[in-house]
Short mmCIF file of C-alpha atoms and ligand atoms in Angstrom, two decimals:
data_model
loop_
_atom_site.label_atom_id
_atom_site.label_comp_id
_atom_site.label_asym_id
_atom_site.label_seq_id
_atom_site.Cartn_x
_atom_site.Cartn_y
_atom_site.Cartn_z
CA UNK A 1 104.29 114.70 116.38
CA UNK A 2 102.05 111.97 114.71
CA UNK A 3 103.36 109.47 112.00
CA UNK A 4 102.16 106.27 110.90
CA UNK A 5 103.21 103.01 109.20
CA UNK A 6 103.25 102.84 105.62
CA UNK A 7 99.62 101.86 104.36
CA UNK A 8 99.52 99.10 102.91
CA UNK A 9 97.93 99.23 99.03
CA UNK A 10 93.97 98.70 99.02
CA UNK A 11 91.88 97.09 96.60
CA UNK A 12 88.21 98.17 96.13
CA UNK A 13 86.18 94.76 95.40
CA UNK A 14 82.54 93.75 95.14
CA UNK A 15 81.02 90.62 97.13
CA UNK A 16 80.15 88.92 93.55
CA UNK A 17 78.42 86.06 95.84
CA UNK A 18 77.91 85.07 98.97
CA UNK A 19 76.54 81.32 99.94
CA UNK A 20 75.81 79.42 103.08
CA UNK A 21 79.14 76.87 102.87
CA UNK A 22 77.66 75.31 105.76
CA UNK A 23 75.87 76.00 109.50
CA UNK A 24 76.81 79.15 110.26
CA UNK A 25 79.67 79.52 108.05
CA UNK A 26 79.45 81.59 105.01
CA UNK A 27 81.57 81.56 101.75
CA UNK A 28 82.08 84.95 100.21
CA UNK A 29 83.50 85.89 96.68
CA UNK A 30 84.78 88.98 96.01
CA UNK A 31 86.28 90.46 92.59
CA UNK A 32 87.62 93.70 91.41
CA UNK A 33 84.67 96.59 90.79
CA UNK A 34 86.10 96.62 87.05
CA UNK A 35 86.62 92.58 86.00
CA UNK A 36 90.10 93.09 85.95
CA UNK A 37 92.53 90.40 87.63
CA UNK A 38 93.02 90.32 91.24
CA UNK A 39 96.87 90.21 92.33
CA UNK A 40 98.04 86.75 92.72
CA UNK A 41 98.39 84.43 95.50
CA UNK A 42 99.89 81.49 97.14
CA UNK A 43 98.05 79.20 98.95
CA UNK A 44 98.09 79.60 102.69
CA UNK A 45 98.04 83.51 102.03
CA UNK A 46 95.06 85.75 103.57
CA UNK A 47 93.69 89.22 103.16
CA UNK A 48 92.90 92.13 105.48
CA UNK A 49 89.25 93.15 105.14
CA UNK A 50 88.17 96.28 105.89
CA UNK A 51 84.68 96.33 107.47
CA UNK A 52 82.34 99.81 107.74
CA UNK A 53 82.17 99.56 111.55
CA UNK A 54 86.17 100.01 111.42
CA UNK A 55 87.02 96.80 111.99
CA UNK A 56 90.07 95.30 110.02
CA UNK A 57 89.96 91.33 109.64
CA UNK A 58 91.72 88.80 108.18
CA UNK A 59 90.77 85.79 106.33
CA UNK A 60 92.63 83.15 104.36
CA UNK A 61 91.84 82.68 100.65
CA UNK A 62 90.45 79.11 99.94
CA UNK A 63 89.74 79.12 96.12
CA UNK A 64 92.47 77.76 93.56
CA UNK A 65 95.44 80.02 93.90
CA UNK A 66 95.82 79.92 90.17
CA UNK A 67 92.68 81.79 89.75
CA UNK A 68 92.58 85.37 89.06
CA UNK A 69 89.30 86.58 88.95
CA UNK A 70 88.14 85.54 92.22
CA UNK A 71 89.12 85.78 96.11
CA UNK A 72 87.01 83.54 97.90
CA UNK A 73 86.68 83.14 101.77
CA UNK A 74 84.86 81.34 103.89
CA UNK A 75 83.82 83.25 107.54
CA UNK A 76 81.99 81.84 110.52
CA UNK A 77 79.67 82.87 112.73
CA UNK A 78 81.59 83.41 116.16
CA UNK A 79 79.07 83.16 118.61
CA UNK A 80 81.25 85.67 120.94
CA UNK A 81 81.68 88.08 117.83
CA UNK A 82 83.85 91.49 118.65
CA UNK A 83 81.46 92.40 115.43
CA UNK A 84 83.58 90.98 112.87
CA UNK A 85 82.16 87.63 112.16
CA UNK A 86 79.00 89.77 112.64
CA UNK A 87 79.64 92.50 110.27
CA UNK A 88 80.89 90.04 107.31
CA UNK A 89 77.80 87.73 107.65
CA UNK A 90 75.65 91.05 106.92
CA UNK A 91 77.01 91.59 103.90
CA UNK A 92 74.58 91.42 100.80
CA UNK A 93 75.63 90.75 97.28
CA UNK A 94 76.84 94.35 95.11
CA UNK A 95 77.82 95.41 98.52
CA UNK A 96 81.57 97.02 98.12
CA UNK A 97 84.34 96.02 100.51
CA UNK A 98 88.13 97.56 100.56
CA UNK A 99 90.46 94.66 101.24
CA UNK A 100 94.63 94.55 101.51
CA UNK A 101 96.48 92.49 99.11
CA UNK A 102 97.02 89.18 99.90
CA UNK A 103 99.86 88.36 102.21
CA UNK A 104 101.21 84.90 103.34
CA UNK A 105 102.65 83.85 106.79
CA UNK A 106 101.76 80.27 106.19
CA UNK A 107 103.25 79.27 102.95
CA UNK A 108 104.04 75.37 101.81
CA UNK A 109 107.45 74.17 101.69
CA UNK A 110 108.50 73.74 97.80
CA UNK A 111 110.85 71.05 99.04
CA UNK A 112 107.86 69.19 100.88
CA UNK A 113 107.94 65.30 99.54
CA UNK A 114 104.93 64.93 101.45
CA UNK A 115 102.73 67.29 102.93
CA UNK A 116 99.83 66.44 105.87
CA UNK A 117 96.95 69.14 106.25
CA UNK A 118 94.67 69.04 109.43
CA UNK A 119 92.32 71.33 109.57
CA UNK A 120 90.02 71.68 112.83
CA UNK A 121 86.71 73.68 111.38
CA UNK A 122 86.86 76.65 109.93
CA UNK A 123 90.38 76.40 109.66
CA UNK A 124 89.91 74.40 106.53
CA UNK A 125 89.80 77.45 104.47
CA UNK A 126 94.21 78.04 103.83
CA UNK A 127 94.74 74.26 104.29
CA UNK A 128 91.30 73.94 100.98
CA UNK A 129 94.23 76.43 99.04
CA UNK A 130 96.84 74.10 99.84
CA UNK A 131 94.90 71.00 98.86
CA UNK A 132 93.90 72.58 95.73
CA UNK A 133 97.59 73.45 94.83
CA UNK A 134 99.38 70.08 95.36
CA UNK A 135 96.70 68.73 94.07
CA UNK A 136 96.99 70.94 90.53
CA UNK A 137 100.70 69.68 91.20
CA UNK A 138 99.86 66.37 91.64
CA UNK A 139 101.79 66.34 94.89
CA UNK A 140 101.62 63.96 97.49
CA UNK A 141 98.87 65.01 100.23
CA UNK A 142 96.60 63.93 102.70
CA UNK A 143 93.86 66.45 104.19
CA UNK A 144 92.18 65.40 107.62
CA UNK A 145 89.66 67.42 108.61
CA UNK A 146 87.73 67.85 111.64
CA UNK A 147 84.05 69.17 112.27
CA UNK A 148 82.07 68.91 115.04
CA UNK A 149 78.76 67.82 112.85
CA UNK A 150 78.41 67.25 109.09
CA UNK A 151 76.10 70.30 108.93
CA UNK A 152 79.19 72.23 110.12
CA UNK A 153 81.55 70.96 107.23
CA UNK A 154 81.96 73.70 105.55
CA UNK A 155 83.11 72.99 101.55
CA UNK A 156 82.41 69.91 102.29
CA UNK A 157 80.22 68.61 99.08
CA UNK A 158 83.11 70.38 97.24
CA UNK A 159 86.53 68.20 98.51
CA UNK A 160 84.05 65.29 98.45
CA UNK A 161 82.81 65.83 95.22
CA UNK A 162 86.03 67.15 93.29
CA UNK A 163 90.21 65.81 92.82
CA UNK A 164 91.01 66.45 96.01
CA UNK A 165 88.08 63.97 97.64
CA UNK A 166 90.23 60.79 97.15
CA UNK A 167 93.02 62.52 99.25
CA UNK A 168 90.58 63.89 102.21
CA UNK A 169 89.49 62.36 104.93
CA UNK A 170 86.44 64.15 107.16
CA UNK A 171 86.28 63.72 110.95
CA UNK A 172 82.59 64.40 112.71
CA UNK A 173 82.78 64.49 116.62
CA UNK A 174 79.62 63.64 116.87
CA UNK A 175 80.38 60.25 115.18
CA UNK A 176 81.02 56.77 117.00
CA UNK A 177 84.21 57.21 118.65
CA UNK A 178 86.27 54.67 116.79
CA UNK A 179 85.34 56.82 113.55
CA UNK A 180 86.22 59.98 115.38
CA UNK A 181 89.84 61.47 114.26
CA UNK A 182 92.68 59.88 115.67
CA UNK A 183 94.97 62.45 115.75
CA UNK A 184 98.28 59.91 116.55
CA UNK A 185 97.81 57.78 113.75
CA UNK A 186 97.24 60.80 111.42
CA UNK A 187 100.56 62.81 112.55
CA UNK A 188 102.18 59.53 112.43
CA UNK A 189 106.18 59.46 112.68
CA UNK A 190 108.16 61.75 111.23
CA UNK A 191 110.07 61.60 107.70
CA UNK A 192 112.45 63.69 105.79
CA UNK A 193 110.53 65.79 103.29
CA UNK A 194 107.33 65.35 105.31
CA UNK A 195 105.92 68.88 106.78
CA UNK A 196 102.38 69.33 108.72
CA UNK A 197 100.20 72.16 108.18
CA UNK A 198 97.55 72.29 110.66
CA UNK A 199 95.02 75.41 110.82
CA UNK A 200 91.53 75.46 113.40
CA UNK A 201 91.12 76.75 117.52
CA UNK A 202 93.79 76.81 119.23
CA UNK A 203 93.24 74.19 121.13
CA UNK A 204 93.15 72.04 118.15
CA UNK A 205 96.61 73.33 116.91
CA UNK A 206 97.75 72.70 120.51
CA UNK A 207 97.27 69.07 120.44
CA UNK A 208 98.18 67.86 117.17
CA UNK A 209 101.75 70.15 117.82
CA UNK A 210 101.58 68.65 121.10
CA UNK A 211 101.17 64.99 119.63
CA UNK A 212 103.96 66.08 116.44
CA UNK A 213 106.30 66.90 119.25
CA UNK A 214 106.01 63.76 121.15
CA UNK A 215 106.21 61.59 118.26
CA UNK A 216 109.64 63.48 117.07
CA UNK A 217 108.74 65.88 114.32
CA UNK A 218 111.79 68.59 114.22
CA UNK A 219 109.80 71.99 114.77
CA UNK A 220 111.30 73.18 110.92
CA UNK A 221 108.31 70.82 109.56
CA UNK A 222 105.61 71.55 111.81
CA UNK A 223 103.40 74.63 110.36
CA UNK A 224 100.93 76.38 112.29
CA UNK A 225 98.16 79.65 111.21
CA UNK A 226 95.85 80.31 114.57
CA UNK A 227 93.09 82.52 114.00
CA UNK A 228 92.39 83.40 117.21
CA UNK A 229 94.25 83.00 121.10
CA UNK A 230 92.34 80.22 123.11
CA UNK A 231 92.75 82.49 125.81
CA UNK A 232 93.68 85.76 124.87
CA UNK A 233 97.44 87.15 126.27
CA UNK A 234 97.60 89.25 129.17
CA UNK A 235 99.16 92.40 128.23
CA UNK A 236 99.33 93.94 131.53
CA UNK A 237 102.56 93.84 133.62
CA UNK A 238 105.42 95.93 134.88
CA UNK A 239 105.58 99.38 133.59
CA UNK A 240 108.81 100.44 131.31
CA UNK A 241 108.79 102.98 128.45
CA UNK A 242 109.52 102.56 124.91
CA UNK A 243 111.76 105.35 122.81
CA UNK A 244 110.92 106.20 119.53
CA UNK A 245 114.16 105.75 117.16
CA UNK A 246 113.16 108.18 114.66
CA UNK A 247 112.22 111.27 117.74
CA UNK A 248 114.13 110.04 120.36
CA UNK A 249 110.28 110.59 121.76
CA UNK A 250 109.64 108.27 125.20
CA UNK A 251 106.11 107.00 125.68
CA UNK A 252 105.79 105.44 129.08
CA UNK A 253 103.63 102.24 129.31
CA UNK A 254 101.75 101.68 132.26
CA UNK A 255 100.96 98.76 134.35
CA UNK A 256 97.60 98.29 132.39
CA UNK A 257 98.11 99.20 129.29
CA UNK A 258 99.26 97.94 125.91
CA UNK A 259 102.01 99.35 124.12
CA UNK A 260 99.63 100.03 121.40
CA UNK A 261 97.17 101.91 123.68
CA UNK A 262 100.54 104.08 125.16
CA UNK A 263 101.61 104.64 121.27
CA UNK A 264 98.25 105.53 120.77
CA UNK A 265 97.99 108.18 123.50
CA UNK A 266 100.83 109.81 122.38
CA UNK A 267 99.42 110.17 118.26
CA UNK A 268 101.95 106.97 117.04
CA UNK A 269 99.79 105.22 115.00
CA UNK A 270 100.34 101.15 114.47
CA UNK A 271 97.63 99.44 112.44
CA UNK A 272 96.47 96.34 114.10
CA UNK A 273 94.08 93.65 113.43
CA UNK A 274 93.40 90.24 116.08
CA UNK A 275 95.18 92.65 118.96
CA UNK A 276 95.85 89.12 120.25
CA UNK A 277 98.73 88.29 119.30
CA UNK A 278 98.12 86.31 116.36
CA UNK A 279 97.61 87.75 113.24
CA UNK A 280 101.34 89.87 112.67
CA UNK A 281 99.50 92.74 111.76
CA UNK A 282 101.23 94.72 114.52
CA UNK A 283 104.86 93.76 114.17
CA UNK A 284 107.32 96.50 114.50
CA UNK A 285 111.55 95.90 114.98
CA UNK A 286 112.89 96.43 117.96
CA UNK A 287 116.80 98.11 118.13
CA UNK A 288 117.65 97.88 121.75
CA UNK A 289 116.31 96.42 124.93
CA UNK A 290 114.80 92.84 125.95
CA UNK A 291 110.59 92.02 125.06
CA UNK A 292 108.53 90.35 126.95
CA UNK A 293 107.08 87.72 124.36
CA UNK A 294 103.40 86.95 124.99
CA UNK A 295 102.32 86.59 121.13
CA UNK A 296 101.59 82.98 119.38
CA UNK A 297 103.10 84.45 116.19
CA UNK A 298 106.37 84.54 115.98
CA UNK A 299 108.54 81.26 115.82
CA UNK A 300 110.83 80.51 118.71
CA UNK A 301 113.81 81.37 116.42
CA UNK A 302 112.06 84.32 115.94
CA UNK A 303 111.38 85.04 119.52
CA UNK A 304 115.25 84.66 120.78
CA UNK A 305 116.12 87.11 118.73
CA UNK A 306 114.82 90.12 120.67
CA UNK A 307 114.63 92.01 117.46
CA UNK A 308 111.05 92.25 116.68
CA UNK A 309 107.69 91.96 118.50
CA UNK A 310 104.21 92.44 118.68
CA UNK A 311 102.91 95.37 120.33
CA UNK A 312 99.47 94.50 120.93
CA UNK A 313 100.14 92.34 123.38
CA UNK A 314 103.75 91.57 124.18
CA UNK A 315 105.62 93.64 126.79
CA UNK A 316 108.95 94.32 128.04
CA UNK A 317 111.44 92.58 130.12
CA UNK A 318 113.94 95.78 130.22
CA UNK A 319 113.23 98.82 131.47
CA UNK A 320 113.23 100.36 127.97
CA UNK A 321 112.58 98.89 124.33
CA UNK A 322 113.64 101.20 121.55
CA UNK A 323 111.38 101.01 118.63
CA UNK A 324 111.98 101.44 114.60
CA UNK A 325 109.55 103.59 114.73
FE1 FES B 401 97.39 90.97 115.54
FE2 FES B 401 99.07 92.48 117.05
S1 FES B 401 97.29 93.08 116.02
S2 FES B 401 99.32 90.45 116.39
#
């Protein structure tokens, strides 16, 4: 027997324009076919495209979250492409997209006193929402952000340019190094009411977590959105089997493959997105038996929990997981 997750609700929308936001990156605004208002947002939240050659991805919303007529995202070129990045840069104006509504897994903190954004590259776009939010708030922010050139600064004329320029501070690694970003001095020591949000590679996230850590920040105020796994997880292992709650069905997993690709086999449908680890798209509860985390998603409170995890990638450390499914 075959059943599926609940589909989520999908909104036809039209690409109302598309502009170069810098070297290889393009910005992208899409609005409902009709002019009516989009569903709402928070800043931080992204949205699930869905792309003709199959491909589902997500991208964070980087306009004003107060705006309703608009979703506007920003998507670079990857030069090692699985056809997303591709496949969204070949999009034309009038051209018709189905997206998901937004959804956020990287939401400020209301209580924030303060609130630090570093963005590495294209991770600007959720940390651009933020800005624009405490800044409509008039919050107290700073926004570092790091680019490899100025050509590759995308929205750059536009933080420069608008309210949010006298709070943002732009990084080029191709400048002198005492002008490059000094990521110590930016993190700084922690403070009650002070919470980081930092969005780019993984490698990027890595070290300013790496240099919050060091310098004392308590994990509840460090924030992290990766878009992508600097090196992707290994989801090969041990095989073990996973039981269907709702059947009683077993599916065995082997050695080299994914629990998706077993669940797959057997007609169990789980919509994915990254299958990396890293988007959430994937996560289903687990009701009995130990996973083997390998995802950068969940928290580590959410990790020792053994209640959920993400089939794309993550295995098991028990001979059996039983699945809400
Ligand atoms: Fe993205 Fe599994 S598909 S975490």
């Amino acid at each position: 027997m075959a059943f599926e997750y609940q589909e989520s609700v999908l909104i036809k929308v039209r690409v109302a324009r598309k502009t170069e936001a810098a070297t290889d990156v393009c910005a992208f605004e899409l609005a409902s076919l009709d002019g009516h208002a989009l569903p709402g947002f928070t800043a931080g939240a992204h949205i699930d495209v869905h792309l003709a050659n199959g491909l589902i991805r997500q991208y964070s919303l980087c306009n004003d979250p107060s705006e309703t007529h608009r979703y506007r995202i920003g998507v670079l070129r990857e030069v090692q492409s699985r056809g997303g990045s591709v496949a969204m840069h070949a999009l034309a104006e009038g051209d018709e997209l189905l997206i998901s509504e937004p959804r956020n897994h990287f939401a400020l903190v209301d209580s924030a006193q303060r609130t630090l954004l570093l963005a590495g590259g294209i991770g600007i776009t959720p940390l651009l929402a933020m800005a624009r939010a405490l800044s409509a708030q008039s919050a107290s922010f700073e926004l570092h952000y790091c680019v490899r050139e100025p050509a590759r600064a995308a929205f750059r004329e536009e933080i420069e340019t608008s309210a949010l320029g006298a709070n943002a501070h732009l990084y080029y690694d191709s400048a002198p190094i005492d002008a490059r970003a000094n990521l110590s001095a930016i993190v700084g020591v922690p403070e009650s009411g002070r919470h980081l949000y930092v969005c780019g590679p993984a490698g990027f996230i890595e070290a300013v977590l790496s240099i919050a850590r060091g310098l004392g920040w308590p994990e509840t105020h460090l924030h992290k959105e990766y878009f992508a796994a600097a090196t992707p997880p290994v989801s090969e292992g041990g095989a073990f089997r996973v039981k269907l709650a709702s059947t009683g069905q077993i599916v065995e997993v082997g050695e080299h493959q994914s629990v998706i690709e077993s669940l797959e086999a057997a007609g169990v449908i789980v919509p994915t997105s990254c299958e990396q680890g890293v988007c959430g798209t994937c996560l289903t509860r687990v009701l009995a038996g130990e996973p083997d985390h390998r995802d950068m998603y969940l928290t580590d409170e959410e990790r020792a929990a053994n209640d959920q995890f993400l089939p794309c990638c993550s295995r098991s450390k028990t001979s059996e997981l039983v699945l809400d499914l």
